[in-house]
Amino acid sequence: MAASNQILLSHGSGGKLSHDLIQRIFVKYFNNEHLQAQTDSSILSIREGEVAFTTDSYVVDPIFFPGGNIGKLAVCGTVNDLSVSGAIPQYLSCGFIIEEGFAISQLKTIVKSMAEEANKAGIKIVTGDTKVVNRGKCDKLFINTSGLGFIHTSRHHISFGNTIKPGDKVIVNGSLGDHGIAILAARESLSLRSDIKSDCAPLNNLIEQILETPQDIKFMRDATRGGLATVLCELAEDKNLGVNIFESHIPVKEIVNGACEVFGFDPLYLANEGKVLMVVDETSANRILSTLKKHPLGEDASIIGEIVSDHPQKVLLETEIGGRRILDMLAGEMLPRIC
Amino acid sequence: MAASNQILLSHGSGGKLSHDLIQRIFVKYFNNEHLQAQTDSSILSIREGEVAFTTDSYVVDPIFFPGGNIGKLAVCGTVNDLSVSGAIPQYLSCGFIIEEGFAISQLKTIVKSMAEEANKAGIKIVTGDTKVVNRGKCDKLFINTSGLGFIHTSRHHISFGNTIKPGDKVIVNGSLGDHGIAILAARESLSLRSDIKSDCAPLNNLIEQILETPQDIKFMRDATRGGLATVLCELAEDKNLGVNIFESHIPVKEIVNGACEVFGFDPLYLANEGKVLMVVDETSANRILSTLKKHPLGEDASIIGEIVSDHPQKVLLETEIGGRRILDMLAGEMLPRIC
């Protein structure tokens, strides 16, 4: 019976088939005592203090792409949202919305890679939910991951960026636009498909390396939807400060630049899934840069600019040929369903 | 321009329109300091001890139904999942997946009713995410809510039900099947539409009333997808005990019974969104029942059965005419997208 290889509406009924699916796939691969208990809520020990809590839904199209899939993205994305807040990611929930007829083998592949990334990041997927909708009522598979992390009081300022001052340096941990172009390539079946991979990765280990002196890290944010430019614009507006960045210092792969020229994209607005923008104290910028460069996910890290008191609320890009242009917040939508 | 009344792909871009939508709708109605900060993660104070963490995605069809809408359901459902674990619900996340073209006025109505239910339940919606997919790639609107609650150690046993023993009584707080039939009525435009309402409600206040002596409460679960029968079957299997329930004691509204006869449904398998099944100590059952009956959400509460050592792993229903039948776990799917 072909149907046994596919997700049926009954897999979302809360009845027998739901139970089988949970046991055979989710409990098996996510494998931890919290999930095994199959309680309505997962009961977790939390260190005294404060927690960081975040949520993201993933609707990326296609669900498999060079360098990852929707499941890997869902784990990394939420781990990164916690990490850039200065939190140590601990627990994830995951909610699946699956289209009737979806191949169970594909679901397995996706869940396996979620488990792998969770292991890499040292976190546990402790609670979940599965809904199935009729054919044509969603596009294959959507995943929500919500995350919990412990956050030490010495790191609270990082989310808010309230210690940022002129002179602080702006750092990124590597090349921009890889995820955006990898999705575009997968979607359009471009020939560059084999040469470009999404940068999708959990950044918590890298970030922990530089958080030994948390007061030197003024702000972090992962440059996902809207890209680096959007993060910088938000920051400048919110802090009423200016930002200067230098095109020649911004790492962009040649193949990404090439694709951007062909398709009329700007790599500064393309989505990344393994890139963090940091604002750091001027005096520690070089030390932080060299720490980043020692980590596999920070080899191409670069100091790309600085915070200035001139032109508050504006981000200025100094181009390679010496011109200057203002970067605005993304106005339209370049690539829908990028994450 | 008509488009300004509708959700556009750009509302999910992470750029300017995303920001406007977040400010104009989510921050406005959910109105709390955590959401206003618009950080990647929300930073929350948690009492020392343990937390309960849960997630659910909501894909109910139709999104508006007698007695509620998808937003009200999403808040109540997750509040209830925390409450039945013995936790005090505190914080919710919400992730929206919206179909391009969705009416912004409808989104506002839904978000407003989420805010109302959150207020009723005394919880805060502290972090969120919005994704927009192209027309035809999802069905109007899906919502994920994940929840965090504080759970005192004296209540840990409730999730696991590990103090259940023969003689314990089984209680429900009111009539079964209202949600299932309300959705059916809305979907089929049945004439009974005006007479039946979903029971969708946050149960945390009701549950707190009876948790003053937590050791008397052995187990709780909200009887959503799969209905009361599925919860009881799971419990019997998991605890290797039997359950006897008495049809004459099970509250079911006449109109629900009537609709079940017409459509061939069994109210014991229909979804509820404001009903909790409790297993309580024999000696305190009457006291708990009278506490429940004093609360508006427990007026029709009833002791419907008991835990027995006979026929382990089986749930027996004694029918009104004195027969007995075994209740099995829901095998198929009666009403897809019920929640």
XYZ file of C-alpha atoms in Angstrom:
678
model
C 0.000 0.000 0.000
C 1.673 3.163 -1.206
C -0.124 5.283 1.381
C 1.916 3.768 4.203
C 4.927 5.680 2.897
C 3.044 8.939 3.059
C 1.674 11.218 5.714
C -2.083 10.724 6.075
C -4.611 13.028 7.707
C -4.870 10.423 10.477
C -1.236 11.085 11.409
C -2.535 14.376 12.773
C -5.623 13.009 14.524
C -4.121 12.628 17.982
C -5.046 8.949 17.771
C -3.225 5.760 16.924
C -1.323 6.869 13.822
C -0.194 10.071 15.566
C 1.270 7.954 18.340
C 3.051 5.649 15.922
C 4.561 8.589 14.051
C 5.749 10.237 17.265
C 7.364 7.034 18.484
C 8.870 5.919 15.184
C 10.322 9.254 14.148
C 10.339 12.051 16.708
C 11.046 10.124 19.911
C 13.497 7.872 18.061
C 15.686 10.584 16.576
C 15.322 13.391 19.123
C 15.922 10.716 21.773
C 15.832 12.285 25.238
C 14.035 11.588 28.499
C 11.857 14.706 28.247
C 10.342 13.735 24.917
C 10.007 10.096 25.906
C 7.787 11.058 28.828
C 5.228 12.356 26.272
C 3.610 14.684 28.740
C 1.553 17.697 27.666
C 4.383 19.983 28.703
C 8.006 19.150 29.192
C 9.247 19.722 32.753
C 12.694 21.335 32.692
C 15.229 22.423 35.269
C 16.245 26.015 34.846
C 19.081 27.730 36.645
C 18.014 30.531 38.914
C 18.095 33.778 37.039
C 16.687 34.651 33.729
C 15.819 32.826 30.553
C 15.758 33.882 26.934
C 12.677 32.718 24.988
C 12.287 32.964 21.221
C 10.197 31.535 18.384
C 10.473 31.220 14.605
C 8.444 29.490 11.937
C 10.238 28.126 8.879
C 8.567 28.012 5.473
C 11.658 27.867 3.236
C 11.107 26.824 -0.376
C 12.535 24.408 -1.458
C 12.684 22.360 1.740
C 15.960 20.749 0.624
C 18.734 23.050 -0.602
C 22.525 22.966 -0.968
C 23.964 23.003 2.536
C 20.817 22.080 4.425
C 17.097 21.558 4.669
C 14.147 23.116 6.491
C 14.819 21.065 9.627
C 18.492 22.005 9.927
C 17.481 25.623 9.339
C 14.776 25.467 12.030
C 17.208 24.219 14.662
C 20.080 26.541 13.705
C 17.859 29.597 13.350
C 16.393 29.323 16.823
C 19.717 28.369 18.422
C 21.177 31.487 16.812
C 18.368 33.761 17.997
C 19.104 32.651 21.545
C 22.881 32.898 21.110
C 22.900 36.449 19.780
C 20.960 37.470 22.883
C 23.911 36.256 24.934
C 21.966 33.202 26.099
C 23.211 29.637 26.292
C 20.635 27.676 24.254
C 19.254 24.706 26.190
C 15.865 23.479 25.006
C 13.868 23.582 21.783
C 10.248 22.806 20.960
C 9.211 21.874 17.457
C 5.833 22.105 15.771
C 5.309 20.454 12.385
C 2.567 21.358 9.927
C 2.636 18.687 7.223
C 0.765 18.409 3.946
C -1.172 15.184 3.459
C 0.803 12.921 1.112
C 4.233 14.124 2.243
C 6.799 11.318 2.000
C 7.618 9.810 5.399
C 11.159 9.122 4.153
C 11.656 12.862 3.613
C 10.276 13.607 7.064
C 12.792 11.134 8.505
C 15.682 12.791 6.686
C 14.594 16.176 7.994
C 14.101 14.993 11.571
C 17.486 13.220 11.503
C 19.243 16.375 10.457
C 17.411 18.335 13.186
C 18.723 15.799 15.692
C 22.258 16.150 14.303
C 22.226 19.942 14.580
C 20.730 19.756 18.059
C 23.596 17.477 19.073
C 26.161 19.808 17.541
C 24.655 22.744 19.384
C 24.391 20.796 22.639
C 20.660 21.378 23.021
C 17.653 19.097 23.459
C 14.365 19.043 21.514
C 12.013 18.400 24.422
C 8.449 18.965 23.261
C 6.604 18.923 19.955
C 3.384 18.911 18.002
C 2.277 17.556 14.625
C -0.595 18.805 12.516
C -1.553 17.446 9.105
C -3.554 19.516 6.601
C -5.269 18.328 3.418
C -3.398 18.287 0.132
C -2.948 21.771 -1.275
C -3.573 23.475 2.082
C 0.111 23.980 2.899
C 3.300 23.596 0.878
C 4.851 20.269 1.946
C 6.119 21.121 5.418
C 6.383 24.084 7.767
C 8.285 23.897 11.067
C 8.115 26.119 14.113
C 10.923 25.966 16.653
C 10.772 27.865 19.914
C 13.803 28.005 22.142
C 14.795 28.482 25.755
C 18.213 29.446 27.007
C 19.869 30.514 30.220
C 21.143 34.073 30.244
C 23.573 35.424 32.813
C 22.923 38.958 34.073
C 26.370 40.065 32.845
C 25.053 39.562 29.314
C 21.709 41.309 29.521
C 22.890 44.451 27.768
C 23.647 42.521 24.562
C 20.035 42.160 23.398
C 19.313 45.813 23.938
C 22.619 47.267 22.729
C 22.350 49.975 25.349
C 26.112 50.277 25.892
C 26.871 51.017 22.218
C 28.856 54.236 21.697
C 30.636 55.989 18.838
C 33.967 54.351 18.125
C 32.660 50.809 18.628
C 33.585 48.444 15.804
C 31.230 46.373 13.656
C 32.311 42.782 12.937
C 30.805 39.947 10.880
C 32.015 36.357 11.191
C 32.182 35.604 7.460
C 30.886 35.993 3.933
C 27.444 37.436 3.276
C 24.596 36.231 1.071
C 25.490 32.531 0.823
C 22.102 31.340 2.104
C 20.111 33.659 -0.162
C 21.987 32.615 -3.283
C 21.924 28.907 -2.355
C 18.108 29.058 -2.091
C 17.857 30.992 -5.346
C 20.086 28.441 -7.060
C 18.036 25.522 -5.736
C 14.798 27.204 -6.747
C 15.848 28.123 -10.251
C 17.939 24.979 -10.829
C 20.868 27.234 -11.693
C 24.126 25.730 -12.803
C 25.949 27.443 -9.920
C 24.026 25.098 -7.663
C 27.008 22.861 -7.047
C 29.292 25.746 -6.155
C 27.303 27.552 -3.512
C 26.022 26.261 -0.192
C 23.852 27.792 2.493
C 25.894 28.952 5.500
C 23.221 27.480 7.810
C 25.000 26.573 11.087
C 24.502 26.817 14.847
C 26.576 29.764 16.077
C 26.391 29.130 19.811
C 29.846 27.578 20.113
C 31.478 30.403 18.157
C 29.633 33.026 20.195
C 30.580 31.439 23.521
C 34.257 31.823 22.540
C 33.982 35.593 22.401
C 31.685 36.017 25.392
C 34.377 35.406 27.980
C 34.505 39.170 28.437
C 30.823 39.986 27.889
C 31.194 43.707 28.575
C 33.273 44.053 25.370
C 30.376 42.717 23.271
C 27.867 45.547 22.979
C 25.343 43.947 20.634
C 24.829 40.915 18.417
C 22.243 39.957 15.840
C 22.073 37.229 13.235
C 21.658 38.763 9.780
C 18.828 36.588 8.422
C 15.823 37.968 6.452
C 16.645 41.469 5.216
C 20.368 40.806 5.470
C 23.168 42.808 7.068
C 21.843 46.134 5.792
C 18.479 45.730 7.522
C 20.118 44.838 10.853
C 22.366 47.900 10.635
C 19.481 50.200 9.683
C 17.403 48.984 12.637
C 20.359 49.483 14.947
C 21.123 53.011 13.726
C 17.476 54.030 14.058
C 16.998 52.460 17.429
C 20.205 53.885 18.956
C 20.072 57.248 17.201
C 23.662 56.750 16.051
C 25.296 56.495 12.635
C 27.074 53.500 11.141
C 29.880 53.595 8.556
C 30.754 50.416 6.726
C 33.424 49.790 4.132
C 32.591 47.703 1.090
C 36.189 46.546 0.701
C 36.093 44.966 4.179
C 32.814 43.112 3.699
C 33.407 39.447 2.874
C 31.307 38.316 -0.108
C 32.161 35.224 -2.156
C 32.891 35.796 -5.834
C 30.123 33.425 -6.878
C 27.618 35.329 -4.702
C 28.720 38.632 -6.181
C 28.382 37.143 -9.664
C 24.872 35.840 -9.012
C 23.896 39.200 -7.515
C 25.019 40.974 -10.674
C 23.009 38.628 -12.881
C 19.827 38.778 -10.787
C 20.090 42.376 -9.629
C 20.439 41.562 -5.928
C 22.575 43.297 -3.330
C 24.491 40.864 -1.078
C 24.013 43.234 1.866
C 20.265 42.517 1.762
C 20.477 38.760 1.171
C 19.596 36.363 3.983
C 22.290 34.570 5.964
C 21.762 31.662 8.326
C 25.173 31.383 9.946
C 26.273 34.987 10.208
C 26.282 37.211 13.240
C 26.843 40.937 13.273
C 28.575 42.175 16.413
C 29.222 45.612 17.784
C 32.291 45.444 20.023
C 34.385 47.807 22.055
C 37.056 49.532 19.951
C 39.898 48.414 22.242
C 39.003 44.737 22.042
C 38.019 44.532 18.368
C 41.299 43.022 17.170
C 41.425 40.467 19.959
C 37.827 39.403 19.236
C 38.585 39.211 15.513
C 41.505 36.904 16.074
C 39.429 34.683 18.393
C 36.747 34.444 15.713
C 39.261 33.599 12.992
C 40.453 30.553 14.921
C 36.958 29.020 14.784
C 35.800 27.157 11.622
C 32.692 29.372 11.464
C 34.729 32.573 11.802
C 37.651 32.041 9.425
C 36.528 34.884 7.177
C 35.535 37.241 10.002
C 36.181 40.901 9.315
C 35.897 44.296 10.984
C 33.604 45.952 8.453
C 32.854 49.315 9.995
C 32.203 51.442 13.042
C 29.591 53.330 15.032
C 29.757 57.121 14.579
C 27.994 60.119 16.049
C 27.695 61.801 12.625
C 24.563 61.202 10.556
C 22.470 59.574 13.333
C 19.961 56.941 12.172
C 21.799 56.538 8.879
C 24.005 53.737 7.598
C 26.657 54.865 5.117
C 28.465 52.464 2.842
C 31.848 53.571 1.511
C 32.154 51.792 -1.830
C 35.308 50.230 -3.204
C 35.705 53.079 -5.676
C 35.499 55.640 -2.871
C 31.869 56.770 -3.247
C 29.365 56.819 -0.405
C 25.780 55.671 -0.383
C 23.056 55.445 2.223
C 21.717 51.961 2.987
C 17.968 51.888 3.581
C 15.904 49.220 5.231
C 14.676 46.583 2.769
C 11.510 48.028 1.241
C 10.125 45.179 -0.878
C 10.759 41.456 -0.838
C 13.619 40.078 -2.934
C 13.191 36.394 -2.241
C 10.021 35.277 -0.469
C 10.222 32.128 1.687
C 13.968 32.378 2.167
C 13.724 30.889 5.667
C -4.955 50.874 -3.150
C -6.739 47.667 -2.166
C -3.466 45.905 -1.440
C -2.909 48.025 1.655
C -5.753 46.144 3.349
C -4.107 42.817 2.649
C -1.040 40.943 3.769
C 1.705 41.186 1.152
C 4.779 39.015 0.751
C 6.787 42.038 1.894
C 5.107 41.852 5.302
C 7.252 38.764 5.807
C 10.490 40.170 4.419
C 12.019 41.275 7.709
C 12.181 44.783 6.225
C 10.099 47.916 6.465
C 6.622 46.405 6.038
C 7.403 43.670 8.585
C 8.291 46.353 11.103
C 5.141 48.318 10.437
C 2.964 45.230 10.848
C 4.669 44.267 14.109
C 4.229 47.761 15.540
C 0.698 48.373 14.290
C -0.761 45.042 15.276
C 1.320 42.748 17.461
C 3.064 45.261 19.721
C -0.127 47.332 19.927
C -2.479 44.592 21.067
C -0.135 42.263 22.937
C 1.206 45.385 24.640
C 3.951 44.466 27.108
C 7.513 45.575 27.774
C 9.040 42.316 26.556
C 7.513 42.552 23.109
C 8.173 46.268 22.854
C 11.913 45.696 23.278
C 11.837 43.776 19.953
C 14.935 41.795 20.777
C 15.757 38.488 19.092
C 14.797 36.663 22.251
C 12.659 37.843 25.110
C 14.483 37.997 28.453
C 12.266 36.673 31.243
C 12.564 36.253 34.982
C 11.866 32.736 36.098
C 11.443 31.586 39.680
C 14.031 29.135 40.868
C 12.809 25.622 40.288
C 11.398 24.100 37.215
C 9.496 25.270 34.195
C 6.958 23.587 31.972
C 7.487 24.131 28.227
C 5.002 23.191 25.523
C 4.180 23.918 21.885
C 1.182 23.591 19.565
C 0.445 24.660 16.019
C -3.121 25.601 15.124
C -4.523 24.987 11.643
C -8.249 24.962 12.444
C -10.638 25.304 9.508
C -12.577 27.597 9.424
C -10.485 30.193 11.258
C -13.638 31.831 12.672
C -16.222 29.570 14.309
C -19.041 29.882 16.865
C -17.397 30.592 20.208
C -13.978 31.577 18.959
C -11.343 31.850 16.281
C -7.908 30.403 15.569
C -6.204 33.031 17.747
C -8.359 32.448 20.818
C -7.839 28.713 20.316
C -4.055 29.128 20.050
C -3.844 31.007 23.351
C -6.300 28.776 25.247
C -4.815 25.552 23.900
C -1.297 26.318 25.053
C -2.423 27.807 28.377
C -4.347 24.567 28.953
C -1.413 22.327 28.046
C 0.636 24.105 30.715
C -2.203 24.087 33.258
C -2.906 20.365 33.021
C 0.762 19.760 33.788
C 0.201 21.551 37.090
C 2.129 24.599 35.886
C 1.150 28.232 36.294
C 1.214 29.577 32.705
C 3.339 32.726 32.432
C 4.632 33.458 28.954
C 3.603 32.613 25.394
C 5.351 32.963 22.051
C 3.394 33.167 18.837
C 4.449 32.387 15.300
C 2.163 33.360 12.427
C 2.260 31.821 8.958
C 0.013 33.961 6.772
C -1.181 33.502 3.202
C -0.493 36.434 0.890
C -3.717 38.405 0.415
C -5.090 37.699 3.893
C -7.216 40.608 5.147
C -5.383 42.758 7.687
C -8.729 43.495 9.364
C -9.175 39.766 10.048
C -5.636 39.527 11.404
C -6.440 42.404 13.769
C -9.604 40.687 15.006
C -7.651 37.504 15.648
C -4.764 39.254 17.407
C -7.201 41.253 19.555
C -8.922 38.117 20.725
C -5.526 36.526 21.488
C -4.759 39.565 23.644
C -8.121 39.252 25.408
C -7.598 35.571 26.228
C -4.044 36.256 27.372
C -5.394 38.906 29.748
C -8.068 36.551 31.045
C -5.464 33.872 31.656
C -3.025 36.341 33.223
C -0.203 35.527 30.823
C 1.955 37.612 28.481
C 2.709 37.056 24.797
C 6.374 38.019 24.827
C 7.959 36.985 21.551
C 6.760 36.311 18.030
C 7.482 35.720 14.383
C 5.627 36.357 11.138
C 6.091 34.524 7.858
C 4.118 35.185 4.685
C 3.761 32.565 1.939
C 2.475 33.017 -1.600
C -1.213 32.641 -2.363
C -2.277 29.004 -2.343
C 0.740 27.863 -0.312
C -1.082 27.817 3.012
C -4.741 28.087 3.986
C -5.252 31.661 5.244
C -3.467 31.540 8.593
C -1.664 29.070 10.838
C -0.529 29.990 14.351
C 2.000 28.329 16.607
C 1.991 29.144 20.303
C 4.645 27.856 22.654
C 4.270 28.369 26.373
C 6.308 28.608 29.531
C 5.018 28.156 33.038
C 6.372 27.808 36.525
C 5.808 24.418 38.119
C 6.199 23.739 41.815
C 7.838 20.444 42.784
C 4.700 19.410 44.718
C 2.929 19.175 41.366
C 5.463 17.218 39.336
C 3.628 13.939 39.626
C 0.598 15.318 37.762
C 2.149 15.177 34.279
C 3.320 11.643 34.745
C 0.337 10.274 36.638
C 2.650 8.036 38.631
C 0.554 8.142 41.811
C -2.603 6.825 40.082
C -4.058 3.729 41.753
C -7.225 1.650 41.543
C -10.139 3.394 43.236
C -9.144 6.866 41.981
C -12.038 8.748 40.420
C -12.207 10.202 36.910
C -13.741 13.687 36.609
C -14.489 15.976 33.665
C -15.352 19.640 34.136
C -18.270 19.754 31.693
C -19.969 18.640 28.499
C -18.035 16.827 25.784
C -17.851 17.407 22.043
C -18.939 21.064 21.885
C -15.811 22.184 20.019
C -15.953 19.366 17.491
C -19.613 19.962 16.649
C -19.167 23.768 16.540
C -16.413 23.365 13.936
C -18.472 20.872 11.968
C -21.435 23.254 12.046
C -19.315 26.178 10.885
C -17.758 24.111 8.128
C -20.963 22.670 6.774
C -23.045 25.813 7.398
C -25.454 23.692 9.374
C -28.599 25.208 10.792
C -27.547 24.199 14.316
C -24.771 26.753 13.960
C -26.504 29.279 16.183
C -27.158 26.768 18.955
C -23.726 25.318 19.526
C -20.534 27.070 20.525
C -16.985 25.867 20.936
C -16.035 25.430 24.595
C -12.669 27.065 23.882
C -11.513 28.677 27.162
C -8.389 29.064 29.301
C -8.632 26.548 32.143
C -5.810 27.815 34.327
C -8.025 29.661 36.805
C -10.331 26.680 37.242
C -7.392 24.329 37.652
C -5.688 26.556 40.233
C -8.832 26.285 42.375
C -8.470 22.554 42.744
C -4.694 22.484 43.070
C -4.617 23.736 46.626
C -4.079 20.142 47.698
C -1.952 18.955 44.765
C -1.401 15.464 46.149
C -5.129 14.712 45.641
C -4.836 15.415 41.919
C -3.139 12.407 40.363
C -3.318 13.358 36.697
C -4.848 15.908 34.344
C -5.088 16.173 30.578
C -7.106 18.371 28.271
C -9.258 16.226 26.006
C -8.548 17.896 22.646
C -7.884 15.955 19.395
C -9.040 12.386 19.806
C -11.400 13.358 22.612
C -11.932 11.913 26.062
C -11.720 8.310 24.844
C -8.222 8.743 23.419
C -6.937 10.346 26.628
C -8.358 7.484 28.693
C -6.937 4.831 26.339
C -3.481 6.395 26.535
C -3.697 6.547 30.297
C -4.825 2.929 30.681
C -2.074 1.699 28.374
C 0.621 3.808 29.956
C -0.292 2.921 33.569
C -1.228 -0.694 32.919
C -4.525 -0.135 34.720
C -8.152 -0.345 33.649
C -10.700 2.456 33.461
C -14.466 2.114 33.866
C -16.678 4.969 32.763
C -20.433 5.330 32.916
C -22.275 6.764 29.952
C -25.067 8.118 32.139
C -22.569 10.271 34.065
C -20.868 11.757 31.007
C -22.174 15.253 30.274
C -23.055 15.675 26.588
C -25.385 18.396 25.334
C -28.530 17.263 23.586
C -27.627 19.174 20.446
C -24.201 17.496 20.358
C -25.772 14.077 20.794
C -28.213 14.902 17.999
C -25.481 16.027 15.610
C -23.458 12.910 16.454
C -26.393 10.707 15.523
C -26.860 12.473 12.199
C -23.176 12.433 11.248
C -22.212 9.134 12.826
C -19.787 10.601 15.354
C -19.160 9.534 18.919
C -18.984 12.454 21.385
C -16.309 10.610 23.361
C -13.936 11.007 20.410
C -14.816 14.599 19.525
C -12.342 17.393 20.287
C -12.838 19.708 23.241
C -10.962 22.940 23.876
C -12.075 23.769 27.387
C -12.346 20.364 29.000
C -9.940 18.722 31.379
C -9.986 15.123 32.476
C -8.734 14.609 36.023
C -7.873 11.539 37.991
C -8.298 12.325 41.672
C -8.025 10.526 44.965
C -11.223 8.679 45.873
C -11.524 10.402 49.246
C -11.363 13.909 47.818
C -13.439 13.380 44.661
C -16.648 14.902 46.042
C -14.856 17.907 47.486
C -13.071 18.548 44.177
C -16.348 18.123 42.284
C -18.073 20.738 44.401
C -15.141 23.161 43.973
C -15.358 22.691 40.215
C -19.106 23.245 40.158
C -18.714 26.671 41.751
C -16.598 27.874 38.803
C -18.322 29.027 35.572
C -16.165 26.599 33.579
C -17.034 23.681 35.862
C -20.792 24.014 36.386
C -21.461 20.744 34.588
C -18.533 18.859 36.098
C -19.152 15.193 36.770
C -17.469 12.135 38.245
C -17.659 9.890 35.202
C -15.748 6.808 36.244
C -12.901 5.199 38.123
C -9.558 3.493 37.845
C -9.676 -0.276 38.314
C -7.183 -3.115 38.516
C -9.372 -5.401 36.351
C -8.839 -5.427 32.580
C -5.514 -3.488 32.579
C -4.891 -1.315 29.502
C -8.576 -1.341 28.641
C -11.224 1.352 28.935
C -14.741 0.005 29.475
C -17.832 2.096 28.915
C -20.992 1.052 30.707
C -23.803 2.217 28.450
C -27.066 3.732 29.599
C -28.904 0.536 28.763
C -26.480 -1.461 30.919
C -24.240 -2.914 28.200
C -20.457 -2.678 28.214
C -18.137 -1.831 25.382
C -14.410 -1.362 25.037
C -13.234 2.077 23.945
C -10.296 1.959 21.552
C -7.917 4.700 20.640
C -9.112 6.772 17.670
C -8.007 4.841 14.588
C -8.885 7.134 11.691
C -9.574 10.845 11.506
C -13.131 12.053 12.015
C -12.641 15.759 11.506
C -9.291 16.905 10.142
C -8.091 20.391 11.117
C -10.225 20.522 14.234
C -7.604 22.602 16.054
